[in-house]
Coordinates of C-alpha atoms in Angstrom, one line a residue:
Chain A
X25 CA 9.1 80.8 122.6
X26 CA 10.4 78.1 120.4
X27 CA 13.2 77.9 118.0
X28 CA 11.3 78.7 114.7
X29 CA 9.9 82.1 116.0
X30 CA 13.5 83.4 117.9
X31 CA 14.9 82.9 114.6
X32 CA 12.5 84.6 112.6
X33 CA 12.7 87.7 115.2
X34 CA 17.1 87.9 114.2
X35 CA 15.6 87.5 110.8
X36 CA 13.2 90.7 111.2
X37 CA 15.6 92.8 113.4
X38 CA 19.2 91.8 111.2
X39 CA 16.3 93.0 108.1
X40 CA 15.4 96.1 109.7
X41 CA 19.3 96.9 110.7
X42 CA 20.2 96.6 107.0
X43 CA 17.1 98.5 105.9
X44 CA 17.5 102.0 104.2
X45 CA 14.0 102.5 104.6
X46 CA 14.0 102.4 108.4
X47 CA 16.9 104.7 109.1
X48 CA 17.0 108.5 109.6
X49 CA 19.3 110.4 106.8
X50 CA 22.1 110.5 109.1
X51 CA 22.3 107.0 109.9
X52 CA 21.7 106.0 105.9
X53 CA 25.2 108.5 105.2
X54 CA 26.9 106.5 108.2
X55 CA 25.9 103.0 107.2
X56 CA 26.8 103.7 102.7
X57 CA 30.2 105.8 103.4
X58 CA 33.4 104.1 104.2
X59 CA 34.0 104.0 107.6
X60 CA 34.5 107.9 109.4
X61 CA 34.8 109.8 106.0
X62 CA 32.1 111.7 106.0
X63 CA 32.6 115.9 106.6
X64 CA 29.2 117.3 107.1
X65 CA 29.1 120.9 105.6
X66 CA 27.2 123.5 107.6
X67 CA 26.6 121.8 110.7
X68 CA 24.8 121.7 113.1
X69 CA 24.8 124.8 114.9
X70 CA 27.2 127.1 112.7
X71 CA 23.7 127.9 110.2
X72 CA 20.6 129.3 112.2
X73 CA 17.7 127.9 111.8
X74 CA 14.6 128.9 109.3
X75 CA 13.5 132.4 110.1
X76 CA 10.4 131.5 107.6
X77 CA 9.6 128.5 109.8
X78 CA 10.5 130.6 112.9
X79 CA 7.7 133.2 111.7
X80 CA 5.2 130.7 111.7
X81 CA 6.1 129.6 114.7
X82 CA 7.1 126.2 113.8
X83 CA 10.3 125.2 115.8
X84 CA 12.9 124.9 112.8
X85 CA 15.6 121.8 112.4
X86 CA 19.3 122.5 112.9
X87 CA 20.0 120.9 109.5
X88 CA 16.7 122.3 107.8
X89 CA 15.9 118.7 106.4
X90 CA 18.8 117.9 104.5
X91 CA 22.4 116.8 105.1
X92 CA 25.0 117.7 103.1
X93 CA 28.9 116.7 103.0
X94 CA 31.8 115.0 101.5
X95 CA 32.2 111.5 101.9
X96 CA 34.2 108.2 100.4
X97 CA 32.2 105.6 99.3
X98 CA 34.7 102.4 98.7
X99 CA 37.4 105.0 98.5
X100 CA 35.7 107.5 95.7
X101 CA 35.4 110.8 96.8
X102 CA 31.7 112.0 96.5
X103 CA 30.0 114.7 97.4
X104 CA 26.6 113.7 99.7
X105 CA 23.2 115.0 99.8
X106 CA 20.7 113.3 102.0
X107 CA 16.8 114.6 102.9
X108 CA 15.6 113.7 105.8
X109 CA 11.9 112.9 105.4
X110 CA 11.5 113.1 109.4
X111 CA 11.0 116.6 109.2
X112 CA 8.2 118.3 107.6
X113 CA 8.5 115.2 104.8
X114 CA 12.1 116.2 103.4
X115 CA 10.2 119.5 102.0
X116 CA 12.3 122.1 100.0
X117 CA 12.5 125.3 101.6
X118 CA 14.7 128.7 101.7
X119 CA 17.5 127.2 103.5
X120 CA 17.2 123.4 102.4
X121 CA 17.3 124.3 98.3
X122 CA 19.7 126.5 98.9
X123 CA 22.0 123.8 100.8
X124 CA 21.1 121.6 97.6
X125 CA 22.5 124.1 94.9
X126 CA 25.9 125.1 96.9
X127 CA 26.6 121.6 97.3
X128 CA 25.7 121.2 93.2
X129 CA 27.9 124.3 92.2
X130 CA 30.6 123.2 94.3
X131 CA 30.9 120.0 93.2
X132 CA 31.3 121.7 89.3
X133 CA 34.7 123.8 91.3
X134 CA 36.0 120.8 92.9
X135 CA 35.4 118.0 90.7
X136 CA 34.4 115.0 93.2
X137 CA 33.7 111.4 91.4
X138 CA 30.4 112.0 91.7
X139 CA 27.1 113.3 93.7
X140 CA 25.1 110.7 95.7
X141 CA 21.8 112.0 96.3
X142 CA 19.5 110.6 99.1
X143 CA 16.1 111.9 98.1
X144 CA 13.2 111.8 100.4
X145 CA 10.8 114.6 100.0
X146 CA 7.2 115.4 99.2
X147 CA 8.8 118.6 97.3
X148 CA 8.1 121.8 97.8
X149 CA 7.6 123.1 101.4
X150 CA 4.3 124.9 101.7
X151 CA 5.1 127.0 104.5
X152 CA 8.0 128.7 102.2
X153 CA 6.2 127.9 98.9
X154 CA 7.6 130.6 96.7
X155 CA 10.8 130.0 98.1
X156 CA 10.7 126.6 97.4
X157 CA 9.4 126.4 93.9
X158 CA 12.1 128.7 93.0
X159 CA 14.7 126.9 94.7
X160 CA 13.6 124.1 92.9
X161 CA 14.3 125.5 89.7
X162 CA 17.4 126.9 90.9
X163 CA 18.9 123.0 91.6
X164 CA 17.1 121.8 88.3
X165 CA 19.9 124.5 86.8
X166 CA 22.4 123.2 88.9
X167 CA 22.3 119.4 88.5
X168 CA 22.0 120.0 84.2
X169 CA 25.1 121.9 85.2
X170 CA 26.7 119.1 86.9
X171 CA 26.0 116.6 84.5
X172 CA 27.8 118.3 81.8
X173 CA 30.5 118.8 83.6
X174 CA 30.8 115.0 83.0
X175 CA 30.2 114.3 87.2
X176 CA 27.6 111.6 87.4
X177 CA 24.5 112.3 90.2
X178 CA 23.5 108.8 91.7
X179 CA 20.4 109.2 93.4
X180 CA 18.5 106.8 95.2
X181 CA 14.6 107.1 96.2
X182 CA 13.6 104.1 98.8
X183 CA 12.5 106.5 101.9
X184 CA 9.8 107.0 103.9
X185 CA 8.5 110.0 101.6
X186 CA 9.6 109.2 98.3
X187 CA 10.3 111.7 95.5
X188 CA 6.9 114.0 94.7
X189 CA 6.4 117.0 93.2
X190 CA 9.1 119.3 92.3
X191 CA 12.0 116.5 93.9
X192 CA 10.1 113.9 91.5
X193 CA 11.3 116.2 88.8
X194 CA 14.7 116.5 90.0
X195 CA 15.4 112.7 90.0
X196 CA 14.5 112.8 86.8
X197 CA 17.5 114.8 85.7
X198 CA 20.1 113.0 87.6
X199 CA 22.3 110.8 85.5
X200 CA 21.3 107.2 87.5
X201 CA 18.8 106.4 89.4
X202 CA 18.5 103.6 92.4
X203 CA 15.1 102.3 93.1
X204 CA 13.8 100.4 95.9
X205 CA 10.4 98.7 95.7
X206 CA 9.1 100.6 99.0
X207 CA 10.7 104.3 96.9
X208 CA 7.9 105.9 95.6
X209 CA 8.2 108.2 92.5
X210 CA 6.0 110.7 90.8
X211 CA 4.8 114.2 90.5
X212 CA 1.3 114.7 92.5
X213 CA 1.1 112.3 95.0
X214 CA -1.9 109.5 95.3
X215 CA -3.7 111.6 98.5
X216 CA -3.9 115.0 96.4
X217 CA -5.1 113.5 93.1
X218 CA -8.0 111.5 95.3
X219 CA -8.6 114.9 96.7
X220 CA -9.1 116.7 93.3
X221 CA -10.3 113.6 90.9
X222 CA -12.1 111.5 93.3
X223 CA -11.3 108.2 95.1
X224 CA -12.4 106.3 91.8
X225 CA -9.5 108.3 89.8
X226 CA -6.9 107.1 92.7
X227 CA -7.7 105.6 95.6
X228 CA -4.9 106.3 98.3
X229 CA -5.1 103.9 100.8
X230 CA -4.7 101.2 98.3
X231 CA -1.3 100.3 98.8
X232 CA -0.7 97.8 96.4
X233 CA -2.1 100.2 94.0
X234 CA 0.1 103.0 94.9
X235 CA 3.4 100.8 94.7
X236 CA 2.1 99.9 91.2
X237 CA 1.3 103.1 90.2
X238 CA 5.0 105.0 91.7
X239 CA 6.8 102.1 93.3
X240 CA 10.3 101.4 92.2
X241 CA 9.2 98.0 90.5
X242 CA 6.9 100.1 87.9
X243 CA 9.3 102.9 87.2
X244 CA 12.2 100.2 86.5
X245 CA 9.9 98.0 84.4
X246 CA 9.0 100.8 82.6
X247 CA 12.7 101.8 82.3
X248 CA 12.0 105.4 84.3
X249 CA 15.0 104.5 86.7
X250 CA 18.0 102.4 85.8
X251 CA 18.3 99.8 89.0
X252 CA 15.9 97.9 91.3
X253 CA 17.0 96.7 94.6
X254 CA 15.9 95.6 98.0
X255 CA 15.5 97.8 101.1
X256 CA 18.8 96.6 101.8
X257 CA 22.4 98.7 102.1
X258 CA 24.4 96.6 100.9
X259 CA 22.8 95.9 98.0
X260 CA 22.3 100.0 97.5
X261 CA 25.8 100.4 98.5
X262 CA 26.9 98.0 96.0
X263 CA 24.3 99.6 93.0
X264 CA 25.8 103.1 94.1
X265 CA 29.7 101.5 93.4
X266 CA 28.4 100.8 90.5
X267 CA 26.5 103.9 89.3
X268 CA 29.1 106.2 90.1
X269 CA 31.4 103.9 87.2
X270 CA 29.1 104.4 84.2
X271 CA 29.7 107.1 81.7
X272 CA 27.3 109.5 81.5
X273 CA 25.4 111.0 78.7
X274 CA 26.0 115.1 78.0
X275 CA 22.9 116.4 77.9
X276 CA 23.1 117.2 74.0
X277 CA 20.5 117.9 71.2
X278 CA 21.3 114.3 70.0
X279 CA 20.3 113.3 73.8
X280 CA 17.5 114.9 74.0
X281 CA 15.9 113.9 70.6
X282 CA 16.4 110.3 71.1
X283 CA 14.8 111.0 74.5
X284 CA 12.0 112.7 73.3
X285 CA 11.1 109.8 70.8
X286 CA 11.2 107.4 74.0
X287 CA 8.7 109.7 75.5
X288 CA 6.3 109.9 72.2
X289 CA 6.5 106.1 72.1
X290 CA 6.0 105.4 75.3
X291 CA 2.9 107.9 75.4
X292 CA 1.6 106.3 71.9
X293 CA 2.1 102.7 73.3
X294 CA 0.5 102.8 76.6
X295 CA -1.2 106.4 77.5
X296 CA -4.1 105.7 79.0
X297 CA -3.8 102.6 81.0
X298 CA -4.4 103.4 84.8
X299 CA -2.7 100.3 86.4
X300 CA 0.7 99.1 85.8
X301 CA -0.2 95.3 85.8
X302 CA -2.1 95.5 81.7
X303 CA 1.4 97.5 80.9
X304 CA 3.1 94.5 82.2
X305 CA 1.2 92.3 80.5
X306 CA 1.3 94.0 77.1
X307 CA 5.2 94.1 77.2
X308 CA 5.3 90.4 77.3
X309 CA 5.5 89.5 80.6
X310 CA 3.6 86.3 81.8
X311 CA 1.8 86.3 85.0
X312 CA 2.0 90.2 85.8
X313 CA 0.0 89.8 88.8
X314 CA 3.1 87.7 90.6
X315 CA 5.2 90.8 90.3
X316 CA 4.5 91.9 93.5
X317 CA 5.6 89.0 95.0
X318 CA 9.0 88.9 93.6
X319 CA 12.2 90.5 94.7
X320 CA 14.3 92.6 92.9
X321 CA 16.2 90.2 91.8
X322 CA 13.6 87.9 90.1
X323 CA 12.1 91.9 89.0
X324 CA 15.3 92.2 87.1
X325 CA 15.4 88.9 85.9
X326 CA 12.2 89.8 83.9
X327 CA 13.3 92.8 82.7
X328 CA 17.0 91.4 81.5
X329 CA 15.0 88.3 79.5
Chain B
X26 CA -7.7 140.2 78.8
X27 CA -7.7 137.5 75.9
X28 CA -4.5 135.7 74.6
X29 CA -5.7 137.0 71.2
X30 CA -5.7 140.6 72.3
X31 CA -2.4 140.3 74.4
X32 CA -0.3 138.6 71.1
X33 CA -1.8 141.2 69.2
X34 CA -0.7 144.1 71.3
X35 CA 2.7 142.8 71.8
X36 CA 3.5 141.4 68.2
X37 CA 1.1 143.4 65.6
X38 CA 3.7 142.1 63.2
X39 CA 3.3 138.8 61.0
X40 CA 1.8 137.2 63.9
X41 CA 0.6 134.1 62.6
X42 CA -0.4 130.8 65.7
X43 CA -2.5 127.6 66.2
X44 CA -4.0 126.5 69.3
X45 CA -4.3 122.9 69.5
X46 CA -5.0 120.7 72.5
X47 CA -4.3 123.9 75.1
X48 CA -1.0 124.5 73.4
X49 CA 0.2 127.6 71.2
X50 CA 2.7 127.1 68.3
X51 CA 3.3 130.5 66.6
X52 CA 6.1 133.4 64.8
X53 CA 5.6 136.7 64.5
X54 CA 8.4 139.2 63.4
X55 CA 10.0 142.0 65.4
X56 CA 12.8 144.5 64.8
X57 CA 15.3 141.9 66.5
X58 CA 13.8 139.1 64.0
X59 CA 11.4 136.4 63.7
X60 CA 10.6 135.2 67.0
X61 CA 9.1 131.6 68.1
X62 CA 5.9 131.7 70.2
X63 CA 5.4 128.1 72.3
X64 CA 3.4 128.0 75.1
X65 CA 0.4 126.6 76.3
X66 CA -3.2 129.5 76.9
X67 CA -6.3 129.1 79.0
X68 CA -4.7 128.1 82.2
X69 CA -3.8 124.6 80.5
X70 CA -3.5 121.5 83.5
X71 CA -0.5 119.9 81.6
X72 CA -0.4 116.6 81.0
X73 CA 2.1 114.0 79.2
X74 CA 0.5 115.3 75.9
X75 CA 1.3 119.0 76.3
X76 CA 4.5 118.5 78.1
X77 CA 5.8 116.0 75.3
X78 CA 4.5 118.2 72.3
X79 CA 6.3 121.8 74.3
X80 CA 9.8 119.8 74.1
X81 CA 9.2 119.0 70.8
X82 CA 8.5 122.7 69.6
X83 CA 11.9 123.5 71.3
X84 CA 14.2 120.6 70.2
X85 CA 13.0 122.0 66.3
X86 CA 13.6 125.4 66.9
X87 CA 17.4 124.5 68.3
X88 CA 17.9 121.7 65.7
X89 CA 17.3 124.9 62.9
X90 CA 20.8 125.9 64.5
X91 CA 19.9 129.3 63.8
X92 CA 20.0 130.4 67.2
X93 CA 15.9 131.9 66.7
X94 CA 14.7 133.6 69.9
X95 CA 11.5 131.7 71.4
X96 CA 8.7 133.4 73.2
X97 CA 7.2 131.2 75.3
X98 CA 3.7 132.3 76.5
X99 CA 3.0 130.8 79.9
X100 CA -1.4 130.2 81.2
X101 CA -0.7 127.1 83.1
X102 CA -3.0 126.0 86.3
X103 CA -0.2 123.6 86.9
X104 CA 0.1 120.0 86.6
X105 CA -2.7 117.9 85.5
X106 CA -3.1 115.0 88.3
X107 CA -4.3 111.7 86.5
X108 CA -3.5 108.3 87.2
X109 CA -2.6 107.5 83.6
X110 CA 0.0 110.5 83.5
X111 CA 1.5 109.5 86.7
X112 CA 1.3 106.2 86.1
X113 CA 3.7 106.6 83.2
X114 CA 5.9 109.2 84.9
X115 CA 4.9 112.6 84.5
X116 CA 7.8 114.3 86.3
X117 CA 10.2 112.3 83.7
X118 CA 8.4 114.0 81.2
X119 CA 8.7 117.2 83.1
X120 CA 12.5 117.3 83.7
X121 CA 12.7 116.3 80.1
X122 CA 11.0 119.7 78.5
X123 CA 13.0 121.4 81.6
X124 CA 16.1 119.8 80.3
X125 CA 14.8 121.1 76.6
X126 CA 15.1 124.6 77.7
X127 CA 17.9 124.6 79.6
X128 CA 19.5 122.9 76.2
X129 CA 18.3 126.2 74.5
X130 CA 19.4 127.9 77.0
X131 CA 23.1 126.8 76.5
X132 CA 22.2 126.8 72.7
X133 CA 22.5 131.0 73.0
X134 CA 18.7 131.0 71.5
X135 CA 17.7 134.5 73.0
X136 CA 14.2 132.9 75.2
X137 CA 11.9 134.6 77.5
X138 CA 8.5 133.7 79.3
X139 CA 5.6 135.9 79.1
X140 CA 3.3 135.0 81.9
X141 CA -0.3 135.7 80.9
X142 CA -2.7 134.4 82.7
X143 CA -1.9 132.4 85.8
X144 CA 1.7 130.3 86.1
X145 CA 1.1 127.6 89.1
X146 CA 3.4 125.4 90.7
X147 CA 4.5 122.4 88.6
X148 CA 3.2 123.3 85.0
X149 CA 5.6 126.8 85.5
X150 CA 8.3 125.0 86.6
X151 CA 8.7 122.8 84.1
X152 CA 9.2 125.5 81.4
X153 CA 8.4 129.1 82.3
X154 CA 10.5 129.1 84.8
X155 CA 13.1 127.9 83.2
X156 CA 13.8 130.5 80.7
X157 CA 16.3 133.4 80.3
X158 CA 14.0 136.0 81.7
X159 CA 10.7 135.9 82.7
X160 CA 7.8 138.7 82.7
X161 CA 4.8 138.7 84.2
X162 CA 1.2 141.1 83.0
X163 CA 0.3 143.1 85.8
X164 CA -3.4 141.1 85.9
X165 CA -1.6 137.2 86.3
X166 CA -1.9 134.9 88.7
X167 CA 1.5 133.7 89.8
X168 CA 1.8 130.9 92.7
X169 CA 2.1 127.7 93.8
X170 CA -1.1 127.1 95.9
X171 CA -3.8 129.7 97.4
X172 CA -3.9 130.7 101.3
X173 CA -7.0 128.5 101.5
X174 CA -5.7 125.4 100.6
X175 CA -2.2 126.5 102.2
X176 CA -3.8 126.1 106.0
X177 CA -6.1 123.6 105.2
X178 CA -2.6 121.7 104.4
X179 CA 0.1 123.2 106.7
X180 CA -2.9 123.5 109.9
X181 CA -1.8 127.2 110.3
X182 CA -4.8 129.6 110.7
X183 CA -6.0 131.2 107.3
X184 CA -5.6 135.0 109.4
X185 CA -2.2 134.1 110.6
X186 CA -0.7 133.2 106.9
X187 CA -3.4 136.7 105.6
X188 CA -1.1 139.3 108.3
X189 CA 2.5 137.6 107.7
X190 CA 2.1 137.4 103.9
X191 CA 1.6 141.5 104.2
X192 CA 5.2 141.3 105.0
X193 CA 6.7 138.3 104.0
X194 CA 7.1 137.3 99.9
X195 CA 8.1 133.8 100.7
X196 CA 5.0 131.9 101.1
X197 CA 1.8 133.9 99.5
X198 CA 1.0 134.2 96.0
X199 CA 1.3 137.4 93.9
X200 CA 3.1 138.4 91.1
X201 CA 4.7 141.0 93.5
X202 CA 6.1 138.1 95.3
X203 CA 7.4 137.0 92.4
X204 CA 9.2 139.7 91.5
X205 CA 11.1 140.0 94.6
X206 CA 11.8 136.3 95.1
X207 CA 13.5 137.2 91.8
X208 CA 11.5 134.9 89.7
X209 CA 10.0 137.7 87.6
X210 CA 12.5 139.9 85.8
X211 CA 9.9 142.6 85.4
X212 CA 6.0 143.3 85.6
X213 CA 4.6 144.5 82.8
X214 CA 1.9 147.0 82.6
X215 CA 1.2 148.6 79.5
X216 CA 2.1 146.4 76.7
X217 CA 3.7 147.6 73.3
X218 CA 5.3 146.0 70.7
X219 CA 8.7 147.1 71.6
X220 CA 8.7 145.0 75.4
X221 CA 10.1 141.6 73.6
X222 CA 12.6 143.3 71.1
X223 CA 13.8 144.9 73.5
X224 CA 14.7 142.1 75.4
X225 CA 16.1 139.8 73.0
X226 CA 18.4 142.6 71.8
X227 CA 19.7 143.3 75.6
X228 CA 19.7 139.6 75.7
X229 CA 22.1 139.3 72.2
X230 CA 24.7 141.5 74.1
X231 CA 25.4 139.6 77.2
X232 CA 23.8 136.0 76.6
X233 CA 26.3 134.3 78.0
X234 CA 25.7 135.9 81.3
X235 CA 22.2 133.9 81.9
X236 CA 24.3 130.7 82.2
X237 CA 24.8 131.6 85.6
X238 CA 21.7 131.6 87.4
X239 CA 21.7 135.1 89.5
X240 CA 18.3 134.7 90.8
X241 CA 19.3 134.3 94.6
X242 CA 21.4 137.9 94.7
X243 CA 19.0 139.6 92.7
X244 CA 16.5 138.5 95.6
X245 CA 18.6 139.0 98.1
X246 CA 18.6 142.8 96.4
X247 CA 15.0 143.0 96.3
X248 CA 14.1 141.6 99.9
X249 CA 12.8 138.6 98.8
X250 CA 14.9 135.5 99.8
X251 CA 17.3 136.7 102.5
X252 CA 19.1 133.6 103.1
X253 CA 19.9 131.7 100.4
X254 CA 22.6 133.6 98.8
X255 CA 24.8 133.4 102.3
X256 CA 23.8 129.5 102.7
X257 CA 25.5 128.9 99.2
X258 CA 28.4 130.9 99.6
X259 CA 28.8 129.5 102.9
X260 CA 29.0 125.6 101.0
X261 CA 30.9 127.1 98.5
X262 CA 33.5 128.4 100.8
X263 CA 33.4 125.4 103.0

């Protein structure tokens, strides 16, 4: 082996160390929250598992998919939720929504700087569906809560799973959202809309097509999440420091109105288009096809002109 | 039974409403007031188009600021699944009309859902399902996806999720299941015109009360969800 390629393999391996992507959500709370602050709440152990899984006969997880706690992240207290797309895809059931909402409602009582929210999940969990779907409505309440109590929700999507379905909708009403190219973020995912509409509607083993579609260079470009970065913790660590600092919008009828003519204009201007590159292209931007190759940097060089 | 026939039964009143593009935009008057009907009939797939012209019904009816109760009349199969609704964000759009009614919520507008047809997954999420109250006809279809597709998806045999769904209301669809989940306040059987005064009056005397959501004890009470009421007083008290 020569010197060129043991390089390149630290390069890969000191990548994958520092990538959010890669890690489980335990190790993605260890490697964002300063050093030993983090309490985990419920764990492992003192909650049984799912009863609904156990029924089915699918061996539950101690944690039910999601990890919650208090934590310091460059010495603000926050309150941490992180799903953990390993099992069953970071799906909301019984236990997990419910885990989700205390830690929203407790947060209102105790105030904390904010709520960092890991999300990886496909949404609701089908083996508890009814459970779930309520459960999701139940945290929509909570967060719209939260954010009027003036406590900012950071949530960043760059996992394995995303955020679909009823967790895409969730995002959506946190106060700042952190995107990573490799996040995904919508409401039916690419493999059911193929299985409804056909392959010619949305073929999902096109990669490149999905990440144009839901990937985190889209939705910031399209100004659907506030922040691009790399699969990188530092640089999430860093956007989450940041996020947390912003003021925050109350949810208002002014709010809401200048939101809904964001929506309506968006629909009027591009509605329609199937493929983010002729968006791109008709906000201005020169060579849309390159944006794939660029990193979030250059991506938000574009964006800030 | 027909939208037509069910409005009629319910409000025989000044009912007056449009149906454009799978949406309904109506009033009729009651002995607790004129009342706002928005909704969407015919088991609607909704789109960017519906979702954005539902929050748009609402966000008049609260900018009024006369605190007008709105009916909303839930027939959703769900979410329609396009790439161009995805593509520019459909869940955004979602959690926005969400976000509407919760606003109307706060707003002390008296609101409940009428379920009349079939309330699915994502489409009743994003508004039914966030009102005050929420009742259900007897004859609707309330779920998030059918036993079929359910173990074609999770690989558990059709049979197995037929015998536990006899006992169990946390995975199989029903308007029963519903009900004790605590999703559906009530199923209604014989409709009169007294079922949404009714409510918007009981509403008017405690409406601050439906700022906390009770859903999880009331299914604890009911057998639905057994757990989820402990797990969040066991966070809460952590």
């Amino acid at each position: 082996m020569n010197n060129s390629n043991n390089k390149d393999s630290r390069q890969a391996h000191a990548h994958i160390q520092k990538s959010f992507y890669e890690k489980t959500a335990r190790n993605r709370i260890a490697s964002i929250v300063d050093k030993d602050s983090f309490v985990e709440i419920l764990k492992p152990g003192s909650v049984p598992t799912s009863p609904n899984l156990a029924s089915l006969d699918i061996t539950g997880s101690f944690d039910d998919g999601v990890i919650i706690g208090k934590a310091k992240i460059k010495d603000d207290a926050v309150y941490i939720i992180a799903q953990e797309g390993r099992f069953m895809g970071g799906a909301v059931g019984e236990m997990h929504g419910a885990k989700i909402v205390g830690m929203l409602l407790k947060a209102l009582e105790e105030k904390p700087k904010a709520v960092v929210f890991f999300v990886d999940s496909g949404g609701v969990r089908l083996h508890e569906a009814n459970a779930g779907l309520i459960t999701i409505s139940e945290i929509m309440r909570a967060m719209l809560k939260v954010r009027n109590a003036g406590i900012p929700i950071v949530t960043v999507i760059g996992g394995t799973n995303g955020a679909f379905g009823g967790m895409g909708i969730c995002s959506c009403l946190s106060t700042h959202i952190i995107m990573t190219e490799e996040g995904r973020l919508a409401l039916s995912g690419p493999e059911v809309i193929e299985t409804l509409k056909g392959v010619e509607e949305f073929d999902s083993k096109d990669r490149a097509l999905v990440w144009r579609v839901t990937g985190g260079k889209t939705r910031y470009l399209l100004g659907h999440v506030q922040v691009l970065v790399e699969d990188d913790i530092d640089e999430i660590t860093q956007a989450i420091v940041d996020g947390i600092q912003l003021p925050i919008d109350t949810v208002d009828l002014d709010y809401l109105q200048q939101q809904q003519k964001g929506l309506q204009q968006q629909y009027d201007q591009w509605f329609g288009e199937k493929d983010s590159i002729a968006i791109w292209e008709g906000m201005g931007i020169t060579e849309p096809e390159s944006i794939s190759m660029l990193s979030a940097k250059q991506v938000r060089a574009i964006k800030q002109g | 039974m027909q939208t037509q026939t069910i409005l009629a039964e319910l409000f025989p009143n000044e009912l007056e409403y449009q149906i454009d593009n799978w949406v309904i935009r109506g009033s009729a008057e009651t002995k607790a007031g004129k009342v706002e009907i928005i909704g969407t009939v015919d088991s609607a797939a909704i789109n960017q188009a519906i979702a954005i012209t539902l929050a748009d019904a609402v966000l008049d009816v609260i900018a009024q600021g006369k605190k007008t109760p709105i009916v909303f009349i839930v027939d959703t199969q769900g979410q329609d699944s396009s790439r161009a609704d995805e593509l520019l964000c459909l869940n955004r759009t979602f959690a926005h009309l969400a976000a509407c009614v919760d606003l109307l919520r706060r707003s002390e507008h008296p609101n409940l859902a009428i379920i009349l047809g079939e309330a699915v997954s994502g489409g009743f999420l994003s508004y039914g399902l966030m009102a005050n109250q929420i009742f259900a006809l007897q004859s609707s279809q309330v779920k998030v996806m059918d036993l079929n597709a359910m173990s074609r998806v999770t690989k558990i045999p059709l049979d197995k999720l037929q015998s536990l769904s006899k006992t169990s209301a946390i995975f199989a669809p029903g308007v029963e299941n519903f009900y004790k989940m605590g999703a559906v306040d009530e199923i209604w059987v014989n409709l009169d015109e007294h079922l949404v005064e009714n409510a918007i009056e009981s509403q008017r005397t405690h409406i601050q009360d439906f700022l906390t959501d009770n859903r999880r004890q009331v299914a604890k009470e009911r057998d639905g969800r057994l757990l989820c009421n402990e797990i969040v007083d066991a966070v809460l008290s952590a």
